[in-house]
Coordinates of C-alpha atoms in Angstrom, one line a residue:
M1 CA -7.6 -25.0 -12.6
N2 CA -6.3 -26.1 -9.2
I3 CA -4.9 -23.5 -6.8
S4 CA -3.5 -24.0 -3.3
L5 CA -4.0 -21.4 -0.6
S6 CA -3.3 -21.1 3.1
Y7 CA -6.4 -21.4 5.3
N8 CA -4.7 -19.1 7.9
W9 CA -4.4 -16.4 5.2
L10 CA -8.0 -16.8 4.2
K11 CA -9.1 -16.4 7.8
E12 CA -7.5 -13.0 7.9
Y13 CA -10.4 -11.8 5.6
I14 CA -13.2 -13.9 6.9
K15 CA -13.9 -15.9 10.1
P16 CA -15.9 -19.0 9.1
G17 CA -15.7 -20.3 12.6
V18 CA -15.2 -23.9 11.5
S19 CA -12.3 -26.3 11.0
A20 CA -10.5 -26.5 7.6
E21 CA -12.2 -29.8 7.0
E22 CA -15.7 -28.5 7.7
F23 CA -14.9 -25.4 5.6
A24 CA -13.9 -27.6 2.7
R25 CA -17.1 -29.8 3.0
R26 CA -19.6 -26.9 3.1
F27 CA -17.8 -24.7 0.6
S28 CA -17.6 -27.6 -1.9
L29 CA -21.3 -28.1 -1.7
C30 CA -22.1 -24.5 -2.5
S31 CA -19.2 -23.2 -4.6
Q32 CA -15.8 -24.4 -5.9
T33 CA -14.6 -27.9 -5.0
I34 CA -11.9 -28.2 -2.4
D35 CA -10.2 -31.5 -3.3
R36 CA -8.2 -31.9 -0.1
V37 CA -6.9 -30.2 3.0
I38 CA -3.2 -30.7 3.6
K39 CA -2.0 -30.1 7.2
T40 CA 1.5 -28.7 7.6
K41 CA 3.4 -28.9 10.8
A42 CA 7.0 -28.4 11.5
G43 CA 8.7 -31.7 12.4
W44 CA 12.4 -30.6 12.3
K45 CA 14.9 -31.8 14.8
N46 CA 18.5 -30.5 15.1
I47 CA 17.9 -27.9 12.4
I48 CA 18.8 -24.4 13.4
T49 CA 19.6 -21.0 11.9
A50 CA 23.2 -20.2 11.2
K51 CA 25.2 -17.2 9.8
I52 CA 27.7 -17.6 7.0
L53 CA 31.0 -16.0 8.1
E54 CA 33.4 -17.1 5.4
I55 CA 33.4 -18.9 2.0
A56 CA 36.4 -20.4 0.4
P57 CA 36.9 -22.7 -2.6
H58 CA 37.1 -26.5 -1.9
P59 CA 40.8 -27.6 -2.4
N60 CA 39.8 -30.8 -4.2
A61 CA 36.6 -29.9 -6.1
D62 CA 35.9 -27.0 -8.4
K63 CA 32.1 -27.1 -7.9
L64 CA 32.2 -27.2 -4.1
Q65 CA 32.8 -24.5 -1.5
L66 CA 33.8 -24.4 2.2
A67 CA 31.5 -22.3 4.3
T68 CA 32.3 -21.3 7.9
V69 CA 29.1 -20.8 9.8
D70 CA 28.3 -19.4 13.2
T71 CA 25.7 -21.4 15.1
G72 CA 25.5 -19.0 18.0
K73 CA 27.6 -21.5 20.1
E74 CA 30.4 -22.5 17.8
K75 CA 31.8 -22.2 14.4
L76 CA 31.5 -25.1 12.0
E77 CA 32.9 -25.8 8.5
I78 CA 30.3 -27.0 6.0
V79 CA 31.0 -28.3 2.5
C80 CA 28.3 -27.0 0.1
G81 CA 27.7 -27.3 -3.6
A82 CA 25.1 -24.6 -3.9
Q83 CA 26.1 -21.4 -5.7
N84 CA 23.6 -19.0 -4.2
I85 CA 25.4 -18.6 -0.8
S86 CA 27.3 -15.5 0.3
V87 CA 28.9 -14.1 3.4
G88 CA 26.4 -12.6 5.9
Q89 CA 23.4 -14.8 4.9
I90 CA 21.3 -16.6 7.5
V91 CA 20.6 -20.2 6.4
P92 CA 18.9 -23.3 7.8
L93 CA 21.6 -25.6 9.1
A94 CA 21.0 -29.3 9.7
L95 CA 23.4 -30.4 12.5
V96 CA 24.8 -33.9 12.8
G97 CA 21.9 -36.2 13.7
A98 CA 19.2 -34.1 12.0
E99 CA 16.8 -35.7 9.6
V100 CA 16.1 -34.1 6.2
I101 CA 14.1 -35.0 3.1
N102 CA 15.7 -36.8 0.2
P103 CA 15.5 -34.2 -2.6
E104 CA 15.3 -37.0 -5.2
N105 CA 12.4 -38.8 -3.4
A106 CA 10.1 -36.9 -1.0
E107 CA 9.0 -40.1 0.6
E108 CA 12.4 -40.8 1.9
G109 CA 14.6 -39.1 4.4
W110 CA 18.2 -39.3 5.6
T111 CA 20.1 -38.6 8.7
V112 CA 22.9 -36.0 8.5
K113 CA 26.2 -37.3 9.5
K114 CA 29.7 -35.9 9.9
A115 CA 31.4 -36.9 6.7
K116 CA 34.5 -36.2 4.6
I117 CA 33.7 -34.8 1.2
R118 CA 36.6 -34.9 -1.2
G119 CA 39.0 -35.0 1.8
V120 CA 37.4 -32.2 3.8
E121 CA 35.2 -32.9 6.9
S122 CA 31.7 -31.4 6.8
C123 CA 30.0 -30.9 10.2
G124 CA 26.4 -30.5 9.0
M125 CA 24.4 -29.5 5.9
M126 CA 22.8 -26.2 4.7
C127 CA 19.3 -27.0 3.4
S128 CA 17.2 -26.2 0.4
Q129 CA 13.4 -25.8 0.5
R130 CA 12.9 -29.3 -0.8
E131 CA 15.2 -30.8 1.9
L132 CA 13.2 -29.0 4.6
G133 CA 9.9 -30.1 3.1
I134 CA 8.5 -26.6 2.7
G135 CA 8.8 -26.2 -1.1
E136 CA 9.9 -27.7 -4.3
D137 CA 13.0 -25.6 -5.0
H138 CA 16.3 -27.5 -4.8
T139 CA 18.4 -25.1 -7.0
G140 CA 20.0 -23.5 -4.0
I141 CA 20.1 -23.0 -0.2
F142 CA 16.9 -21.5 1.4
I143 CA 18.0 -18.0 2.4
L144 CA 16.4 -16.6 5.5
P145 CA 15.8 -12.9 6.1
V146 CA 18.9 -11.1 7.3
E147 CA 17.2 -10.1 10.6
T148 CA 16.6 -13.7 11.6
A149 CA 18.2 -14.6 14.9
V150 CA 21.1 -17.0 14.8
G151 CA 21.2 -20.3 16.6
V152 CA 17.5 -20.8 17.2
P153 CA 15.5 -23.9 16.2
L154 CA 14.1 -23.5 12.7
E155 CA 10.5 -24.2 13.9
K156 CA 10.6 -21.0 15.9
V157 CA 11.5 -19.0 12.7
L158 CA 9.2 -20.9 10.4
P159 CA 5.9 -21.6 12.3
A160 CA 4.7 -24.0 9.7
Q161 CA 1.4 -25.2 11.3
D162 CA -1.4 -24.4 8.8
E163 CA -3.9 -26.1 6.5
I164 CA -3.4 -25.8 2.8
L165 CA -6.6 -25.8 0.7
E166 CA -6.3 -27.4 -2.7
I167 CA -9.2 -25.9 -4.7
E168 CA -10.5 -26.7 -8.1
V169 CA -11.7 -23.4 -9.6
T170 CA -13.8 -23.6 -12.7
S171 CA -12.6 -21.5 -15.7
N172 CA -15.6 -19.2 -15.6
R173 CA -14.7 -18.0 -12.1
P174 CA -11.4 -16.1 -12.2
D175 CA -12.8 -14.0 -9.3
C176 CA -12.3 -17.1 -7.1
M177 CA -8.6 -17.5 -8.0
S178 CA -7.4 -15.2 -5.1
V179 CA -7.6 -15.0 -1.4
I180 CA -10.0 -12.0 -1.4
G181 CA -12.1 -13.5 -4.1
L182 CA -12.5 -16.8 -2.1
A183 CA -13.2 -14.8 1.0
R184 CA -16.1 -13.0 -0.8
E185 CA -17.4 -16.4 -2.0
A186 CA -17.1 -17.9 1.5
A187 CA -19.0 -14.9 2.9
A188 CA -22.0 -15.9 0.9
V189 CA -21.6 -19.6 1.8
F190 CA -21.3 -19.0 5.6
G191 CA -23.3 -15.8 6.0
K192 CA -20.3 -13.9 7.3
K193 CA -18.8 -10.5 6.6
V194 CA -15.6 -10.0 4.7
K195 CA -13.0 -7.9 6.5
A196 CA -12.3 -5.1 4.1
V197 CA -8.7 -4.0 4.3
M198 CA -7.8 -1.1 2.1
P199 CA -4.1 -0.5 1.2
S200 CA -2.8 2.8 2.6
P201 CA 0.6 3.5 1.1
N202 CA 2.4 6.8 1.5
L203 CA 2.1 8.4 -1.9
K204 CA 4.1 11.5 -1.1
I205 CA 6.9 12.1 -3.7
D206 CA 10.2 13.3 -2.3
K207 CA 12.3 12.5 -5.3
Q208 CA 10.6 12.8 -8.7
I209 CA 11.7 10.3 -11.4
E210 CA 10.1 10.8 -14.7
I211 CA 8.6 8.0 -16.9
N212 CA 6.1 8.2 -19.8
I213 CA 3.6 5.5 -20.5
K214 CA 2.0 5.1 -23.9
V215 CA -0.6 2.5 -24.9
E216 CA -0.7 2.1 -28.7
E217 CA -3.3 -0.8 -28.6
P218 CA -6.1 0.3 -26.3
K219 CA -8.4 -2.5 -27.5
L220 CA -5.8 -5.1 -26.4
C221 CA -4.8 -3.2 -23.3
P222 CA -7.8 -1.3 -21.9
R223 CA -5.9 -0.2 -18.8
Y224 CA -2.3 0.1 -17.8
Q225 CA -1.0 1.5 -14.6
G226 CA 2.7 2.2 -13.7
A227 CA 4.5 3.8 -10.8
V228 CA 8.2 4.4 -10.1
M229 CA 9.7 3.6 -6.6
T230 CA 13.2 4.3 -5.6
D231 CA 15.7 3.6 -2.7
V232 CA 14.5 0.0 -2.7
K233 CA 16.6 -2.6 -0.9
V234 CA 16.5 -6.0 -2.5
G235 CA 16.8 -9.1 -0.4
P236 CA 14.8 -12.1 0.9
S237 CA 11.1 -11.6 1.7
P238 CA 9.9 -11.9 5.3
V239 CA 9.3 -15.4 6.4
W240 CA 5.5 -15.0 6.6
M241 CA 5.4 -14.0 2.9
Q242 CA 7.7 -16.8 1.8
Q243 CA 5.5 -19.3 3.6
R244 CA 2.4 -18.1 1.9
L245 CA 4.0 -18.2 -1.5
L246 CA 5.4 -21.7 -0.9
A247 CA 2.0 -22.9 0.2
A248 CA 0.6 -21.8 -3.2
G249 CA 3.5 -23.5 -5.0
I250 CA 5.4 -20.3 -5.9
R251 CA 9.1 -20.2 -5.3
P252 CA 10.3 -17.1 -3.4
I253 CA 12.8 -15.1 -5.5
N254 CA 13.4 -11.7 -3.8
N255 CA 11.2 -9.2 -1.9
L256 CA 10.3 -7.3 -5.1
V257 CA 9.3 -10.2 -7.2
D258 CA 7.7 -11.8 -4.2
I259 CA 5.5 -8.7 -3.7
T260 CA 4.1 -9.0 -7.2
N261 CA 3.3 -12.7 -6.7
Y262 CA 1.9 -12.1 -3.3
V263 CA -0.5 -9.4 -4.7
M264 CA -1.5 -11.8 -7.5
L265 CA -2.5 -14.4 -4.9
E266 CA -4.2 -11.9 -2.7
Y267 CA -6.1 -9.8 -5.3
G268 CA -6.1 -12.1 -8.4
Q269 CA -4.3 -9.3 -10.3
P270 CA -1.0 -10.2 -12.0
M271 CA 1.7 -7.6 -11.7
H272 CA 5.3 -7.1 -12.8
V273 CA 8.3 -5.2 -11.7
F274 CA 11.0 -3.6 -14.0
D275 CA 14.4 -2.3 -13.1
Y276 CA 14.0 1.4 -14.0
D277 CA 17.7 1.8 -14.7
K278 CA 17.7 -1.0 -17.3
L279 CA 15.0 0.7 -19.4
A280 CA 16.5 2.1 -22.6
L281 CA 16.5 5.9 -23.2
K282 CA 15.3 7.5 -26.4
T283 CA 17.9 9.8 -27.8
R284 CA 16.7 12.9 -29.7
K285 CA 18.9 15.0 -32.0
D286 CA 18.8 18.8 -31.3
T287 CA 20.0 20.2 -34.6
D288 CA 20.0 23.8 -33.3
I289 CA 22.7 23.3 -30.8
N290 CA 24.1 20.1 -32.4
T291 CA 23.8 17.9 -29.3
D292 CA 22.0 14.7 -28.4
R293 CA 19.6 14.8 -25.5
H294 CA 17.6 12.1 -23.8
E295 CA 13.8 12.1 -23.4
P296 CA 12.3 10.6 -20.2
K297 CA 12.3 6.8 -20.1
M298 CA 9.2 5.2 -21.7
I299 CA 7.1 2.2 -21.4
I300 CA 5.1 1.5 -24.6
V301 CA 2.3 -1.1 -25.0
R302 CA 2.5 -2.1 -28.7
K303 CA 2.5 -4.9 -31.1
A304 CA 5.8 -6.6 -31.6
K305 CA 7.7 -5.9 -34.8
K306 CA 8.5 -8.8 -37.2
G307 CA 11.8 -10.4 -36.1
E308 CA 11.9 -8.9 -32.6
T309 CA 13.0 -11.3 -29.9
I310 CA 12.9 -11.3 -26.1
L311 CA 15.0 -13.3 -23.5
A312 CA 12.2 -14.2 -21.1
L313 CA 12.5 -14.9 -17.4
D314 CA 12.4 -18.6 -18.1
G315 CA 15.8 -18.3 -19.7
N316 CA 14.6 -18.9 -23.3
T317 CA 14.6 -16.5 -26.2
Y318 CA 11.3 -16.1 -28.2
E319 CA 10.8 -14.7 -31.6
L320 CA 7.9 -12.3 -31.8
G321 CA 5.8 -10.7 -34.4
P322 CA 2.8 -8.4 -35.0
E323 CA 0.4 -11.0 -33.6
N324 CA 2.0 -10.6 -30.2
L325 CA 1.4 -7.7 -27.8
V326 CA 4.5 -6.6 -25.9
I327 CA 5.6 -4.1 -23.3
A328 CA 8.6 -2.2 -24.6
D329 CA 11.0 0.5 -23.7
A330 CA 12.3 3.0 -26.2
K331 CA 14.2 0.3 -28.1
A332 CA 13.0 -3.2 -27.6
P333 CA 10.4 -5.5 -25.9
I334 CA 10.9 -5.9 -22.1
A335 CA 7.9 -8.2 -21.5
V336 CA 5.4 -10.3 -23.4
A337 CA 2.1 -8.6 -22.4
G338 CA 0.1 -10.7 -19.9
V339 CA 2.5 -13.7 -20.2
M340 CA 6.0 -13.1 -18.9
G341 CA 8.6 -10.5 -18.3
G342 CA 12.0 -10.2 -19.9
E343 CA 15.3 -11.2 -18.2
L344 CA 17.2 -8.1 -19.3
S345 CA 14.8 -5.7 -17.4
A346 CA 14.3 -7.9 -14.3
A347 CA 15.0 -6.7 -10.8
T348 CA 18.2 -8.1 -9.2
A349 CA 20.2 -7.6 -6.0
K350 CA 21.7 -4.4 -7.5
T351 CA 18.3 -2.8 -8.3
K352 CA 17.7 0.6 -6.6
T353 CA 14.8 2.0 -8.7
I354 CA 11.8 0.1 -10.0
V355 CA 8.6 0.4 -12.0
F356 CA 5.6 -1.5 -10.9
E357 CA 3.1 -2.5 -13.6
A358 CA -0.5 -3.5 -13.1
A359 CA -2.6 -3.8 -16.3
C360 CA -5.5 -5.5 -18.0
F361 CA -5.1 -7.3 -21.3
E362 CA -7.6 -8.7 -23.8
P363 CA -8.1 -12.4 -22.9
V364 CA -8.1 -13.9 -26.4
Q365 CA -4.9 -12.1 -27.3
V366 CA -3.1 -13.4 -24.2
R367 CA -4.3 -17.0 -24.8
K368 CA -3.2 -17.0 -28.5
T369 CA 0.2 -15.5 -27.6
A370 CA 0.8 -18.1 -24.8
R371 CA -0.1 -21.0 -27.0
A372 CA 1.8 -19.7 -30.1
L373 CA 5.0 -19.2 -28.0
N374 CA 4.3 -22.3 -25.9
L375 CA 5.0 -20.0 -22.9
F376 CA 2.6 -20.2 -20.0
S377 CA 2.6 -18.6 -16.5
E378 CA 0.3 -17.9 -13.6
S379 CA -0.3 -14.5 -15.1
S380 CA -1.4 -15.7 -18.5
N381 CA -3.7 -18.2 -16.8
L382 CA -5.5 -15.4 -15.1
F383 CA -5.5 -12.9 -17.9
E384 CA -6.8 -15.3 -20.5
K385 CA -10.0 -15.8 -18.3
G386 CA -10.8 -12.1 -18.4
L387 CA -10.2 -9.7 -15.5
S388 CA -12.0 -6.5 -14.5
V389 CA -10.4 -3.2 -15.6
E390 CA -10.8 -2.1 -12.0
S391 CA -8.5 -4.8 -10.7
P392 CA -5.2 -2.9 -11.2
V393 CA -6.2 -0.1 -8.9
L394 CA -6.1 -1.8 -5.5
A395 CA -3.3 -4.2 -6.6
M396 CA -1.0 -1.2 -7.4
M397 CA -1.8 0.4 -4.1
R398 CA -1.1 -2.8 -2.2
A399 CA 2.2 -3.4 -4.1
I400 CA 3.4 0.1 -3.2
E401 CA 2.4 -0.4 0.4
L402 CA 4.3 -3.7 0.7
C403 CA 7.4 -2.2 -1.1
E404 CA 7.5 0.5 1.5
K405 CA 7.2 -2.0 4.4
I406 CA 9.5 -4.8 3.3
A407 CA 11.9 -3.2 0.8
G408 CA 12.2 0.3 2.1
G409 CA 11.1 1.9 -1.1
S410 CA 9.6 5.3 -1.6
V411 CA 7.3 6.6 -4.3
A412 CA 9.0 8.6 -7.0
S413 CA 6.2 9.3 -9.4
E414 CA 2.5 9.5 -9.6
I415 CA 0.5 6.4 -10.3
I416 CA 0.2 6.8 -14.1
D417 CA -3.2 5.4 -15.2
V418 CA -3.8 5.0 -18.9
A419 CA -7.4 3.8 -19.5
A420 CA -9.2 3.4 -22.8
K421 CA -12.5 4.5 -21.3
K422 CA -14.0 5.4 -18.0
F423 CA -15.2 2.4 -16.1
K424 CA -18.9 1.9 -15.9
P425 CA -20.3 -0.9 -13.6
I426 CA -22.4 -3.6 -15.3
E427 CA -26.0 -3.4 -14.4
I428 CA -28.0 -6.6 -14.4
D429 CA -31.8 -6.6 -14.5
F430 CA -33.6 -9.7 -13.2
D431 CA -37.0 -10.5 -11.9
L432 CA -36.7 -11.6 -8.2
R433 CA -40.1 -13.3 -8.4
Q434 CA -38.8 -15.6 -11.2
V435 CA -35.8 -16.5 -9.1
E436 CA -38.1 -17.3 -6.2
R437 CA -40.2 -19.5 -8.4
Y438 CA -37.1 -21.5 -9.4
L439 CA -35.8 -21.8 -5.9
G440 CA -39.2 -22.4 -4.2
I441 CA -38.4 -20.0 -1.4
K442 CA -39.0 -16.4 -0.5
I443 CA -35.9 -14.1 -0.7
P444 CA -36.1 -10.8 1.2
A445 CA -34.7 -7.9 -0.9
T446 CA -32.2 -7.1 1.8
K447 CA -30.8 -10.6 1.5
V448 CA -30.4 -10.2 -2.2
K449 CA -28.3 -7.0 -1.7
K450 CA -26.2 -8.8 0.9
I451 CA -25.4 -11.7 -1.4
L452 CA -24.6 -9.5 -4.4
T453 CA -22.3 -7.2 -2.5
G454 CA -20.7 -9.8 -0.2
L455 CA -21.2 -7.5 2.7

């Protein structure tokens, strides 16, 4: 499998002390193959940040809108066909004379001109990721964080100079499909130390929100962690996070979804986020006082029932059965375990309380489900290769830490940890003398420890 990662990001964990090209050459000789290094550098001209002040319908076209934007110096009227814009957003604005990429052909560009569109003059163009050359998304305008300054050149907001490593990772090395995993590998190649950064979230609970987690299939889900966070503020991710996601080929969605994808890239552990308020309640009849009362909300890891369906995040509805493992609330599936979440429980702009999920699933089960449903994702690709049952621990802590920092969330429950059995590290016995005979060199015992631990 090929993955793409920012060299700048990798250097936060290890300092190889060489150029990206030299890193690729030496790393490829000793470990996974780096197919190419892509240099990225901002080359924008006359593209600035602008704030949307007003939006009105186009008088002569149902699918177009008129947006009045503030450039910091003047107000301009822009005709726009994207449906994801709203008043108050900060967007990239290509002024007259700017050059952008043709979204239909990345090899071509065009110059933005003042033009009449259906009888209304447009004095510029709001841009998508593809038009800016920073991503593949062309479904809407690229929305910048709300704290972005207005009227500044885009290159000052998006410092795009980096080298993107395109790495071919063999299927038996899922540990190399993350920034930290590659940093550990590079430590052995270059004889350097990995900078260990432990997440340090604030786990103090000010407002307790109850949730129960039940794993009915421990063989298929040997570990499941969940935590509730509240008072979250949903919006665009910080620019630095968006850039790293885009470099890896992942489209930014919102800060909550982006956190889960960012942690997956950083730690190699897929995660998911549910909107707590969308989880169904289980109602129990109290016959003594003849009233109905609700039990705490639940997350259940179980096999799907015959005929159950789920509307997945890709917009398609899938029919499930007992051969599929699902994450469910008290009434219905809310995710296909290890593959993809459900649309009806997804976090949106209105979300205030969430549940983070970090789990391990049996690889063969995930692989069979993904193929049977013809439903694949970055998560399923990782899970089907087999992940450590210890992986969810740091990933959950990191997600909570990021949520506190960029979404204003606060912890509202303990980290609920359901494990099938206590983790026991694998011990490997080998004869160092036999290794030395194969290699033809003497290896000091201290060197062996250093290589095995990555320290």
